[in-house]
């Protein structure tokens, strides 16, 4: 039981901090999709060229080959520097990349992994469907084998950045015999293939990074299948474990910074009595103190998770506990900001702009839905950690 | 950085857990409910033989030379068992005795011959390096020649005989004996300033550890019941209303446990934010234990409301521990006033 970082690790932290300070993006992130793509890719490219992409990715794929501890340090410093979330690069770095590393053929790894790290391509996820949300295995986008191709027809939904993506990790149904978990195939889909149509979905915060994707006899080479045909469910599950592992660390540090910003805001703004600062209000002060305590405990829980992963080598189902608590916490903090703002919260400010509390509040509703709803996380905790009957 | 206990630390916790389950089963609380003292003399002597009271006493003074981290693991097990007896004040008194160089008291506590009760000031009371004044609640001080007072400024030992008229009062917790001392004006027999050793923060961590043990025990009891209790022809745990309650209990237990580890290391290593981490541990663990104890009663249905079931023992001990060393409101007031975590 210790919190000690070695001399090398402390040195590494200093290097990260210095590099981020000297190289972070200087201009505001654009709002339009094409601009976001270029902005996020350029920032990823800068990290890659500086030797800072893929801290815990093996060196053979262009990463640094360091441990989860260095990965944690990177995420912590990244969050502290107030840098934008990886957004358009999230699926490539945190879903598709790790899955390819563990499950893909050597030629598939060689083709894709370095491109992801180098900020050359954007990946998106083709998992959810209108009829298959929480019940992902009910997916029905079908793929027929025709010669050396899969021919795909159907629809995916809630696909972030599909309109600007180059590649997609796509789940299709290749067989209808056996249980619904059998007969699913995980395939790499080129988003520029004829027959793919992408339609952005406007969300409650007014932004449009979500899309639905339609497939009309889209031909994907069988060589793009990762793992075996019909065996894609286990490939998909390894992806989700990664998402619920350490991928939220930067977000947690950002959340802790947000709580500190709110405490400062509550000292500067007039509170609900119209005279004293907001922090003088007992209820607001206690909610801020509770938030400060809870993000501290969230960090402790992340450290426990990383310690556990370092011992076992893989992220376990405990990641669902962190995901559930973190996402609920994001909503609480966003709500608290609105209560501190009072009437000023009526003025809409995009979450991409400093002081964008109202935009952030609207966006926060997505947090307990995406990546598996809070209810699904509770099922996973009940079934896989506690062993409750289904 | 590795926040999880080492194999040696886990072994130590397992030995303590096995011993407590054997020698201090929760049913002992019901059996001894009408005795004047909650402390089972046979089990207390067994704890001394096992070295529980000297866990963090230096080896040259007859202890095991461990630290706050190992103590936290021990107190988590004490919480899980809702162990009756003044463990917290006795173990902390040994630390105080070591720090002030009272070798006789160290030896007596380590040998299980001296138990030390806990004294909590009621509103308006004060204590410092010289005297304690005001009204006191005494927790498990029936057979204790000394009581311990803990505050942010320091820790004090006071002879029980100096407290004047001590009146037993009914306790909400059948595993805890409560007494009241009114109009106390007594000399302090030993004083440890926080600047020398922050015994109060250590007490917060150990109290939080007991609360985490309770939160975990409630999670486990509810999960077990949800797997075996059948209604409508199926185990009740298949229903999401029950399953999700158990899942939330798992989240709370994990959160509290992680923060107790973090705080234990922070206090042991003297991190700049040790006070914030320790107060946070108390707040987070108390919340975890409160909601888990309540959920545990609910999951057990009618059985959860009976004297025979352990569910009420958890509820009641949580209430005692929430109020020991400052409650939620007091700690939140300090957490917002302290500098941001390191």
XYZ file of C-alpha atoms in Angstrom:
732
model
C 0.000 0.000 0.000
C 1.912 3.084 -1.170
C 1.582 6.274 -3.194
C 5.262 6.602 -4.043
C 6.360 7.351 -7.554
C 9.942 6.358 -8.357
C 12.615 8.929 -9.223
C 12.244 7.922 -12.889
C 8.487 8.332 -12.707
C 8.780 11.761 -11.050
C 11.246 12.737 -13.732
C 8.803 11.470 -16.357
C 6.054 13.622 -14.805
C 8.271 16.716 -15.014
C 9.006 15.989 -18.669
C 5.308 15.510 -19.462
C 4.366 18.738 -17.711
C 7.047 20.737 -19.508
C 6.254 19.266 -22.901
C 2.493 19.806 -22.553
C 3.065 23.384 -21.456
C 5.298 24.108 -24.444
C 3.294 22.247 -27.073
C -0.393 22.422 -26.173
C -2.786 23.809 -28.796
C -2.907 27.599 -28.623
C -6.101 28.341 -30.510
C -9.707 27.532 -29.731
C -11.191 24.264 -30.906
C -13.450 24.879 -33.926
C -17.163 24.052 -33.747
C -17.734 22.616 -37.247
C -17.139 18.883 -37.759
C -14.413 19.210 -40.407
C -12.555 21.703 -38.257
C -12.802 19.423 -35.195
C -11.339 16.554 -37.222
C -8.361 18.594 -38.358
C -7.843 20.104 -34.904
C -7.933 16.761 -33.059
C -5.748 15.005 -35.646
C -3.198 17.834 -35.670
C -2.930 17.714 -31.865
C -2.532 13.916 -31.942
C 0.163 14.307 -34.647
C 2.008 16.826 -32.489
C 2.002 14.348 -29.595
C 3.201 11.539 -31.854
C 6.022 13.584 -33.352
C 7.064 14.668 -29.873
C 7.204 11.013 -28.808
C 4.256 11.279 -26.417
C 1.560 9.236 -28.167
C 0.580 5.834 -26.772
C 2.453 5.922 -23.466
C 1.558 2.310 -22.610
C 1.320 1.060 -26.219
C 4.142 -1.340 -27.199
C 7.059 0.265 -29.033
C 6.511 -2.020 -32.062
C 3.243 -0.110 -32.708
C 4.874 3.276 -32.260
C 4.090 3.656 -28.551
C 6.412 4.304 -25.628
C 6.103 0.821 -24.147
C 5.826 2.145 -20.591
C 3.695 0.871 -17.729
C 0.190 1.829 -16.615
C 1.775 4.068 -13.969
C 3.358 6.284 -16.645
C 0.035 6.174 -18.508
C -1.647 7.409 -15.313
C 0.921 10.191 -14.925
C 0.330 11.261 -18.534
C -3.459 11.353 -18.046
C -3.080 13.276 -14.780
C -0.848 15.926 -16.285
C -2.987 16.082 -19.421
C -6.078 16.723 -17.309
C -4.291 19.261 -15.086
C -3.116 21.215 -18.122
C -6.788 21.807 -18.979
C -6.358 20.209 -22.404
C -9.290 19.146 -24.590
C -10.540 15.565 -24.321
C -9.306 13.338 -27.136
C -12.816 13.227 -28.658
C -12.362 12.394 -32.356
C -9.406 10.164 -31.477
C -11.161 8.404 -28.561
C -12.344 5.311 -30.439
C -9.008 4.801 -32.176
C -6.923 5.255 -29.048
C -9.182 3.636 -26.458
C -11.387 1.097 -28.309
C -10.177 0.014 -31.701
C -6.445 0.311 -31.050
C -6.350 -1.833 -27.906
C -8.680 -4.391 -29.537
C -6.508 -4.664 -32.639
C -3.455 -5.060 -30.406
C -4.922 -8.038 -28.568
C -7.028 -9.704 -31.281
C -5.897 -8.679 -34.803
C -3.522 -10.353 -37.278
C -0.014 -8.930 -37.678
C -0.786 -7.390 -41.076
C -3.905 -5.678 -39.647
C -1.877 -4.287 -36.742
C 0.832 -3.085 -39.113
C -1.702 -1.323 -41.317
C -3.691 0.480 -38.607
C -2.021 0.917 -35.228
C 0.696 3.370 -36.190
C -1.805 5.413 -38.240
C -4.012 5.768 -35.163
C -1.165 6.904 -32.929
C 0.241 9.244 -35.577
C -3.047 11.131 -35.911
C -3.486 10.184 -39.564
C -6.946 8.643 -39.280
C -10.164 8.965 -37.305
C -11.983 5.832 -36.168
C -15.611 5.506 -35.154
C -17.648 2.757 -33.524
C -20.446 0.834 -35.232
C -22.003 -1.075 -32.368
C -25.441 0.290 -31.336
C -28.487 -0.025 -33.579
C -32.015 1.339 -33.298
C -33.101 -2.117 -32.067
C -29.932 -3.003 -30.178
C -28.896 -0.498 -27.497
C -28.309 -1.934 -24.045
C -29.102 -5.332 -25.598
C -26.145 -5.054 -27.962
C -26.157 -8.743 -28.894
C -29.586 -8.260 -30.494
C -27.899 -6.398 -33.359
C -29.302 -7.233 -36.786
C -27.168 -5.380 -39.359
C -26.539 -8.384 -41.595
C -23.486 -9.430 -43.547
C -23.545 -12.143 -46.245
C -20.331 -13.755 -47.400
C -19.948 -13.327 -51.178
C -16.624 -14.515 -52.553
C -13.868 -12.688 -50.662
C -16.225 -10.033 -49.301
C -18.792 -9.446 -46.608
C -21.814 -7.650 -48.037
C -23.328 -5.488 -45.311
C -26.824 -4.008 -45.111
C -28.448 -2.329 -42.123
C -28.178 0.639 -39.808
C -26.030 1.807 -36.892
C -26.767 4.699 -34.536
C -25.103 6.933 -31.881
C -21.883 6.784 -33.892
C -19.765 9.708 -32.728
C -17.687 11.386 -35.485
C -18.909 8.966 -38.214
C -19.233 11.956 -40.564
C -15.501 12.641 -40.352
C -14.189 9.096 -39.767
C -11.905 7.041 -42.008
C -12.421 3.684 -40.328
C -15.030 1.988 -38.203
C -15.001 -0.931 -35.800
C -18.184 -2.558 -37.035
C -20.258 -5.365 -35.532
C -22.396 -7.302 -38.018
C -24.564 -10.418 -37.869
C -23.121 -13.185 -40.037
C -25.247 -16.016 -38.660
C -28.697 -16.418 -37.131
C -28.272 -19.952 -35.810
C -27.382 -20.551 -32.176
C -27.606 -17.947 -29.400
C -27.674 -14.244 -30.221
C -24.093 -13.885 -28.933
C -22.937 -16.307 -31.608
C -22.960 -15.252 -35.220
C -21.603 -11.746 -34.638
C -18.496 -10.658 -36.536
C -16.109 -7.780 -35.709
C -14.865 -6.199 -38.909
C -12.799 -3.172 -39.940
C -14.942 -1.013 -42.214
C -13.515 1.649 -44.541
C -15.928 4.578 -44.130
C -15.251 5.720 -47.696
C -16.727 2.509 -49.187
C -19.643 3.012 -51.612
C -23.073 2.304 -50.081
C -22.386 4.001 -46.736
C -24.526 7.016 -45.906
C -23.950 9.097 -42.762
C -26.579 11.433 -41.274
C -25.674 13.626 -38.281
C -28.089 13.595 -35.311
C -28.621 16.862 -33.493
C -28.422 16.301 -29.732
C -30.017 18.119 -26.770
C -26.981 20.387 -26.346
C -27.416 21.565 -29.933
C -24.189 19.975 -31.150
C -24.093 17.282 -33.850
C -21.208 14.898 -33.278
C -23.564 11.879 -33.186
C -24.577 10.183 -36.398
C -26.629 7.371 -37.786
C -24.949 5.270 -40.451
C -26.813 3.393 -43.216
C -25.261 0.458 -45.113
C -26.652 -0.598 -48.491
C -24.822 -3.653 -49.893
C -21.509 -2.364 -48.624
C -18.674 -4.685 -49.679
C -15.980 -5.193 -47.008
C -13.081 -7.588 -47.680
C -13.226 -10.741 -45.511
C -9.576 -10.001 -44.810
C -10.825 -7.112 -42.612
C -12.452 -9.470 -40.110
C -10.707 -9.400 -36.727
C -10.738 -12.795 -35.038
C -12.984 -15.378 -36.696
C -16.256 -14.900 -38.547
C -19.146 -15.432 -36.060
C -16.782 -15.010 -33.072
C -16.967 -11.208 -32.806
C -18.778 -10.984 -29.468
C -15.706 -11.851 -27.417
C -13.667 -9.393 -29.515
C -16.233 -6.664 -28.787
C -16.230 -7.409 -25.062
C -12.467 -6.953 -24.841
C -12.964 -3.486 -26.333
C -15.542 -2.495 -23.744
C -13.300 -3.626 -20.887
C -10.638 -1.263 -22.156
C -13.094 1.583 -22.343
C -14.103 1.014 -18.734
C -10.483 0.600 -17.575
C -8.108 3.539 -17.453
C -9.672 5.500 -20.326
C -11.555 7.746 -17.894
C -8.509 8.874 -15.941
C -8.011 12.151 -17.825
C -11.726 12.826 -17.474
C -11.529 12.311 -13.733
C -8.650 14.739 -13.363
C -10.612 17.209 -15.466
C -13.621 16.668 -13.193
C -11.471 17.382 -10.118
C -10.275 20.602 -11.797
C -13.889 21.486 -12.553
C -14.803 21.125 -8.870
C -11.915 23.445 -7.901
C -13.046 25.965 -10.551
C -16.564 25.813 -9.113
C -15.248 26.482 -5.594
C -13.444 29.582 -6.960
C -16.565 30.592 -8.869
C -18.649 30.288 -5.691
C -16.215 32.614 -3.907
C -16.456 35.254 -6.653
C -20.170 35.175 -7.469
C -22.980 36.594 -5.401
C -24.996 33.829 -3.798
C -28.730 33.151 -3.578
C -29.279 35.773 -0.820
C -28.153 38.509 -3.233
C -25.561 39.857 -0.785
C -22.885 37.355 0.214
C -20.770 35.133 -2.074
C -22.334 31.822 -3.092
C -19.841 29.915 -0.920
C -21.415 31.523 2.174
C -24.627 29.619 1.447
C -24.609 26.530 3.703
C -26.218 24.227 1.181
C -23.953 25.214 -1.721
C -20.858 25.068 0.510
C -21.721 21.544 1.694
C -22.454 20.341 -1.818
C -19.111 21.758 -2.995
C -17.325 20.117 -0.056
C -19.077 16.828 -0.818
C -18.025 17.098 -4.467
C -14.417 17.781 -3.416
C -14.478 14.718 -1.143
C -16.094 12.531 -3.783
C -13.628 13.408 -6.553
C -10.788 12.725 -4.101
C -12.280 9.285 -3.413
C -12.791 8.770 -7.147
C -9.075 9.325 -7.646
C -8.315 6.797 -4.900
C -10.621 4.323 -6.647
C -8.809 4.919 -9.949
C -5.462 4.272 -8.251
C -6.869 1.037 -6.803
C -8.084 0.050 -10.278
C -4.697 0.731 -11.855
C -2.936 -1.151 -9.035
C -5.262 -4.096 -9.650
C -4.733 -3.999 -13.434
C -0.969 -3.801 -12.937
C -1.141 -7.001 -10.865
C -3.525 -8.965 -13.101
C -2.464 -7.580 -16.489
C -6.015 -6.869 -17.705
C -8.810 -4.489 -16.765
C -11.499 -6.439 -14.894
C -15.232 -5.893 -14.400
C -14.385 -3.487 -11.535
C -13.978 -0.876 -14.283
C -17.779 -0.751 -14.324
C -17.740 0.566 -10.752
C -15.471 3.451 -11.763
C -17.472 4.155 -14.942
C -20.767 4.185 -13.020
C -19.542 6.430 -10.215
C -17.610 8.775 -12.506
C -20.462 9.362 -14.929
C -23.026 9.940 -12.177
C -20.553 12.333 -10.525
C -20.147 14.319 -13.775
C -23.893 14.915 -13.732
C -23.936 15.971 -10.076
C -21.136 18.489 -10.620
C -22.765 19.888 -13.766
C -26.040 20.304 -11.828
C -24.198 21.985 -8.935
C -22.686 24.503 -11.379
C -26.183 25.434 -12.569
C -27.337 25.952 -8.977
C -24.374 28.262 -8.332
C -25.075 30.203 -11.554
C -28.742 30.674 -10.738
C -30.462 32.836 -13.348
C -27.238 33.239 -15.338
C -27.580 29.550 -16.226
C -30.377 30.545 -18.620
C -27.742 32.004 -20.955
C -26.564 29.221 -23.246
C -22.773 28.951 -23.551
C -21.255 26.058 -25.513
C -19.204 23.620 -23.442
C -16.268 24.289 -25.772
C -16.049 27.892 -24.562
C -14.572 28.877 -21.161
C -17.438 29.338 -18.706
C -19.626 27.003 -20.768
C -21.418 25.663 -17.695
C -24.872 25.593 -19.281
C -23.616 23.711 -22.361
C -21.726 21.344 -20.092
C -24.869 20.751 -18.031
C -26.821 19.694 -21.123
C -23.943 17.531 -22.343
C -23.711 15.824 -18.937
C -26.956 13.948 -19.593
C -25.096 11.845 -22.178
C -22.550 10.606 -19.663
C -24.737 8.045 -17.910
C -25.974 6.684 -21.261
C -22.935 6.391 -23.555
C -20.467 3.540 -23.123
C -23.162 1.444 -21.416
C -25.923 3.089 -19.374
C -25.698 3.299 -15.603
C -28.357 0.577 -15.494
C -26.226 -1.714 -17.670
C -23.209 -1.008 -15.445
C -25.288 -2.009 -12.395
C -26.244 -5.243 -14.165
C -22.570 -5.962 -14.876
C -21.624 -5.245 -11.258
C -24.475 -7.425 -9.979
C -23.857 -10.315 -12.379
C -20.081 -10.363 -12.822
C -18.705 -8.922 -9.577
C -21.338 -9.996 -7.029
C -22.397 -13.162 -8.859
C -26.120 -12.493 -8.510
C -28.489 -14.724 -10.502
C -29.677 -13.464 -13.897
C 2.566 3.427 -6.699
C 0.533 0.423 -5.641
C -2.432 1.315 -3.459
C -3.523 -2.268 -2.796
C -2.348 -4.130 0.322
C 0.711 -6.360 -0.065
C 0.514 -10.143 0.373
C 1.893 -9.762 3.926
C -0.684 -7.110 4.751
C -3.482 -9.289 3.391
C -2.219 -12.229 5.479
C -2.322 -10.087 8.583
C -5.888 -9.008 7.831
C -6.925 -12.617 7.197
C -5.499 -13.810 10.523
C -7.378 -11.045 12.336
C -10.581 -11.768 10.412
C -10.434 -15.501 11.210
C -9.766 -14.821 14.874
C -12.600 -12.294 15.187
C -15.080 -14.529 13.397
C -14.194 -17.332 15.823
C -13.824 -15.420 19.104
C -16.086 -12.397 18.637
C -18.967 -13.515 16.416
C -21.642 -10.857 15.991
C -24.030 -12.994 18.014
C -21.886 -12.266 21.090
C -23.352 -8.762 21.091
C -26.840 -10.198 21.616
C -25.560 -12.634 24.242
C -23.887 -9.868 26.242
C -26.560 -7.223 25.692
C -27.493 -7.144 29.400
C -23.942 -7.260 30.810
C -22.555 -4.053 32.309
C -19.554 -4.165 29.974
C -19.583 -4.820 26.242
C -16.040 -6.126 26.485
C -15.757 -9.909 26.513
C -12.733 -10.518 28.823
C -11.810 -13.836 27.222
C -11.894 -12.435 23.690
C -10.034 -9.274 24.788
C -7.221 -11.422 26.227
C -7.177 -13.394 22.986
C -6.778 -10.164 21.013
C -3.790 -9.283 23.208
C -2.259 -12.730 22.625
C -2.666 -12.169 18.899
C -0.850 -8.833 19.242
C -3.732 -6.636 18.062
C -3.164 -3.887 20.631
C 0.532 -3.582 19.869
C 0.255 -3.799 16.105
C 1.854 -0.390 15.603
C 3.889 -0.295 18.815
C 7.643 -0.453 18.114
C 9.134 -3.930 18.367
C 11.505 -2.917 21.182
C 8.426 -2.069 23.272
C 6.772 -5.416 22.644
C 4.759 -4.493 19.558
C 4.793 -5.583 15.917
C 6.183 -2.307 14.541
C 3.555 -1.907 11.833
C 1.925 1.353 10.709
C -1.377 3.099 10.048
C -1.855 1.020 6.881
C -1.876 -2.291 8.763
C -4.016 -0.787 11.531
C -6.546 0.315 8.920
C -6.772 -3.259 7.608
C -7.296 -4.534 11.177
C -9.997 -1.965 11.935
C -11.792 -2.787 8.709
C -12.122 -6.348 10.058
C -13.261 -5.033 13.455
C -15.932 -3.048 11.632
C -16.999 -6.034 9.575
C -17.531 -7.992 12.806
C -19.102 -4.984 14.612
C -16.602 -6.014 17.309
C -17.670 -4.878 20.802
C -15.058 -3.195 22.996
C -12.992 0.015 23.058
C -10.528 -1.055 20.341
C -10.134 2.395 18.766
C -9.334 4.321 21.962
C -7.133 1.523 23.343
C -4.982 1.194 20.216
C -4.637 4.988 19.890
C -3.819 5.301 23.619
C -0.923 2.901 23.069
C 0.383 5.246 20.356
C 0.034 8.199 22.718
C 1.858 6.303 25.479
C 4.692 5.450 23.077
C 4.988 9.077 22.002
C 5.101 10.469 25.560
C 7.431 7.700 26.781
C 5.072 5.992 29.250
C 6.548 2.478 28.958
C 4.401 1.016 31.747
C 1.169 2.043 30.035
C 2.428 0.737 26.682
C 3.227 -2.653 28.211
C -0.082 -2.833 30.046
C -2.151 -1.969 26.960
C -0.206 -4.341 24.710
C -0.737 -7.151 27.252
C -4.492 -6.506 27.264
C -4.470 -5.550 30.953
C -5.533 -1.933 30.441
C -8.428 -0.939 28.229
C -8.911 2.751 27.452
C -12.385 4.181 26.827
C -13.272 6.962 24.423
C -14.561 10.311 25.673
C -16.488 12.651 23.386
C -17.091 16.266 24.427
C -20.658 17.494 24.253
C -21.288 20.970 22.817
C -19.619 23.695 24.893
C -16.918 21.434 26.325
C -13.198 22.073 25.870
C -9.905 20.309 26.468
C -6.247 21.209 26.154
C -2.876 20.006 27.451
C -3.892 20.799 31.054
C -7.579 20.140 31.668
C -10.851 18.883 30.277
C -13.973 20.882 31.111
C -17.637 20.360 30.325
C -19.997 17.455 29.729
C -18.696 14.209 28.271
C -20.165 11.110 26.662
C -18.098 8.037 27.525
C -17.984 5.146 25.085
C -17.038 1.715 26.468
C -15.299 3.155 29.510
C -16.914 0.789 32.053
C -13.766 -1.189 32.899
C -11.342 1.456 31.685
C -9.093 3.303 34.152
C -8.410 5.911 31.442
C -10.337 7.685 28.723
C -8.939 9.209 25.529
C -9.984 12.556 24.053
C -9.099 13.322 20.448
C -9.171 16.690 18.707
C -7.411 18.465 15.839
C -5.020 20.165 18.317
C -3.989 17.068 20.213
C -4.898 13.937 22.164
C -5.351 13.662 25.932
C -5.576 10.852 28.456
C -7.681 11.459 31.557
C -8.137 9.169 34.553
C -11.708 7.921 34.677
C -11.715 8.364 38.471
C -11.189 12.122 37.981
C -14.376 12.527 35.968
C -16.641 12.642 39.030
C -20.100 11.186 38.860
C -20.385 8.917 35.793
C -23.920 7.768 34.977
C -24.655 4.900 32.578
C -27.209 5.864 29.920
C -29.057 3.555 27.511
C -27.145 3.104 24.252
C -28.673 2.865 20.771
C -26.009 0.217 20.021
C -26.217 -3.025 22.079
C -22.484 -3.530 21.379
C -21.488 -0.188 22.908
C -21.836 0.957 26.541
C -22.615 4.630 26.923
C -22.203 6.796 30.031
C -22.450 10.503 30.775
C -20.139 12.638 32.909
C -21.502 16.115 33.681
C -19.702 19.265 34.793
C -16.281 17.666 34.452
C -13.222 19.706 35.428
C -10.397 17.182 35.433
C -6.623 17.224 34.915
C -5.088 15.709 31.784
C -2.631 12.965 32.716
C -0.896 12.754 29.326
C -1.004 15.023 26.260
C 0.196 14.500 22.704
C 0.145 17.624 20.520
C -0.964 17.076 16.914
C 2.241 18.734 15.730
C 4.217 15.845 17.268
C 1.880 13.144 15.999
C -1.552 13.700 14.408
C -3.416 11.082 16.435
C -6.751 12.655 15.501
C -6.115 12.051 11.794
C -5.049 8.509 12.578
C -8.309 8.090 14.515
C -10.282 9.385 11.515
C -8.630 6.818 9.248
C -9.301 3.937 11.654
C -12.914 5.018 12.211
C -13.359 5.246 8.451
C -11.824 1.778 8.116
C -14.407 0.343 10.542
C -17.171 2.044 8.559
C -15.823 0.502 5.348
C -15.812 -2.926 7.009
C -19.480 -2.402 7.841
C -20.258 -1.208 4.307
C -18.611 -4.349 2.923
C -20.331 -6.665 5.402
C -23.710 -5.167 4.444
C -22.947 -5.606 0.734
C -22.006 -9.229 1.345
C -24.998 -10.003 3.572
C -27.445 -8.515 1.052
C -25.805 -10.259 -1.889
C -25.919 -13.611 -0.126
C -29.569 -13.132 0.832
C -30.482 -12.005 -2.698
C -28.964 -15.212 -4.070
C -30.786 -17.569 -1.704
C -34.094 -15.967 -0.728
C -36.790 -17.018 -3.202
C -40.057 -15.266 -4.019
C -42.308 -15.770 -7.046
C -40.308 -18.978 -7.597
C -36.977 -17.211 -8.211
C -34.142 -15.746 -6.126
C -34.977 -12.111 -5.376
C -31.554 -11.088 -6.769
C -32.770 -11.592 -10.356
C -34.918 -8.489 -9.941
C -33.128 -5.304 -10.922
C -34.743 -3.425 -8.044
C -32.750 -5.706 -5.713
C -29.738 -6.339 -7.965
C -29.115 -2.635 -8.543
C -29.367 -1.919 -4.825
C -26.631 -4.528 -4.275
C -24.571 -3.030 -7.128
C -24.797 0.421 -5.552
C -23.640 -1.112 -2.262
C -20.614 -2.553 -4.095
C -19.815 0.897 -5.528
C -20.026 2.545 -2.105
C -17.876 -0.134 -0.461
C -15.202 0.096 -3.176
C -15.148 3.902 -3.000
C -14.798 3.913 0.793
C -12.132 1.226 0.776
C -10.046 3.059 -1.838
C -10.225 6.342 0.059
C -9.292 4.663 3.353
C -6.184 3.195 1.698
C -5.332 6.591 0.212
C -5.846 8.353 3.539
C -3.903 5.725 5.513
C -0.874 6.167 3.266
C -1.292 9.962 3.366
C -1.294 10.060 7.183
C 1.536 7.520 7.449
C 3.764 9.424 5.020
C 2.791 12.909 6.234
C 1.541 14.139 2.864
C 0.653 17.837 2.775
C -3.003 17.001 2.176
C -3.200 14.294 4.879
C -5.885 16.170 6.820
C -8.063 16.587 3.747
C -7.624 12.918 2.820
C -8.411 11.715 6.362
C -11.520 13.882 6.742
C -12.603 12.803 3.256
C -12.170 9.158 4.275
C -14.451 9.688 7.267
C -17.131 11.432 5.192
C -17.053 8.983 2.295
C -16.881 5.862 4.489
C -19.669 7.089 6.772
C -21.879 7.744 3.763
C -21.074 4.301 2.340
C -21.851 2.591 5.639
C -25.039 4.594 6.221
C -26.604 3.843 2.849
C -25.384 0.230 2.791
C -26.701 -0.485 6.290
C -30.091 0.962 5.350
C -30.203 -0.957 2.052
C -29.255 -4.146 3.888
C -32.285 -3.879 6.171
C -34.506 -3.289 3.139
C -33.117 -6.197 1.092
C -33.745 -8.538 4.052
C -37.375 -7.413 4.279
C -39.157 -8.428 7.486
C -36.144 -10.438 8.656
C -34.055 -7.283 8.414
C -36.221 -5.649 11.062
C -35.718 -8.414 13.649
C -33.370 -8.536 16.652
C -32.189 -11.948 15.473
C -30.801 -10.653 12.152
C -27.487 -8.753 12.174
C -28.820 -5.923 10.001
C -29.700 -3.713 12.984
C -26.234 -4.173 14.504
C -24.732 -2.520 11.414
C -27.264 0.323 11.458
C -26.547 1.071 15.110
C -22.747 0.883 14.968
C -22.734 3.205 11.959
C -24.624 5.754 14.054
C -21.985 5.562 16.803
C -19.049 5.815 14.384
C -20.620 8.667 12.388
C -20.678 10.712 15.592
C -17.220 9.712 16.845
C -14.415 12.208 15.994
C -16.750 14.687 14.358
C -19.788 14.169 12.148
C -20.368 14.818 8.461
C -21.280 18.505 8.767
C -18.155 19.340 10.774
C -15.849 17.556 8.334
C -17.474 19.072 5.247
C -16.936 22.516 6.790
C -13.221 21.773 7.078
C -12.940 20.054 3.684
C -14.158 23.187 1.877
C -11.876 25.424 3.975
C -8.679 23.426 3.421
C -6.424 23.920 0.382
C -7.186 21.760 -2.682
C -5.862 18.173 -2.582
C -2.258 17.707 -3.624
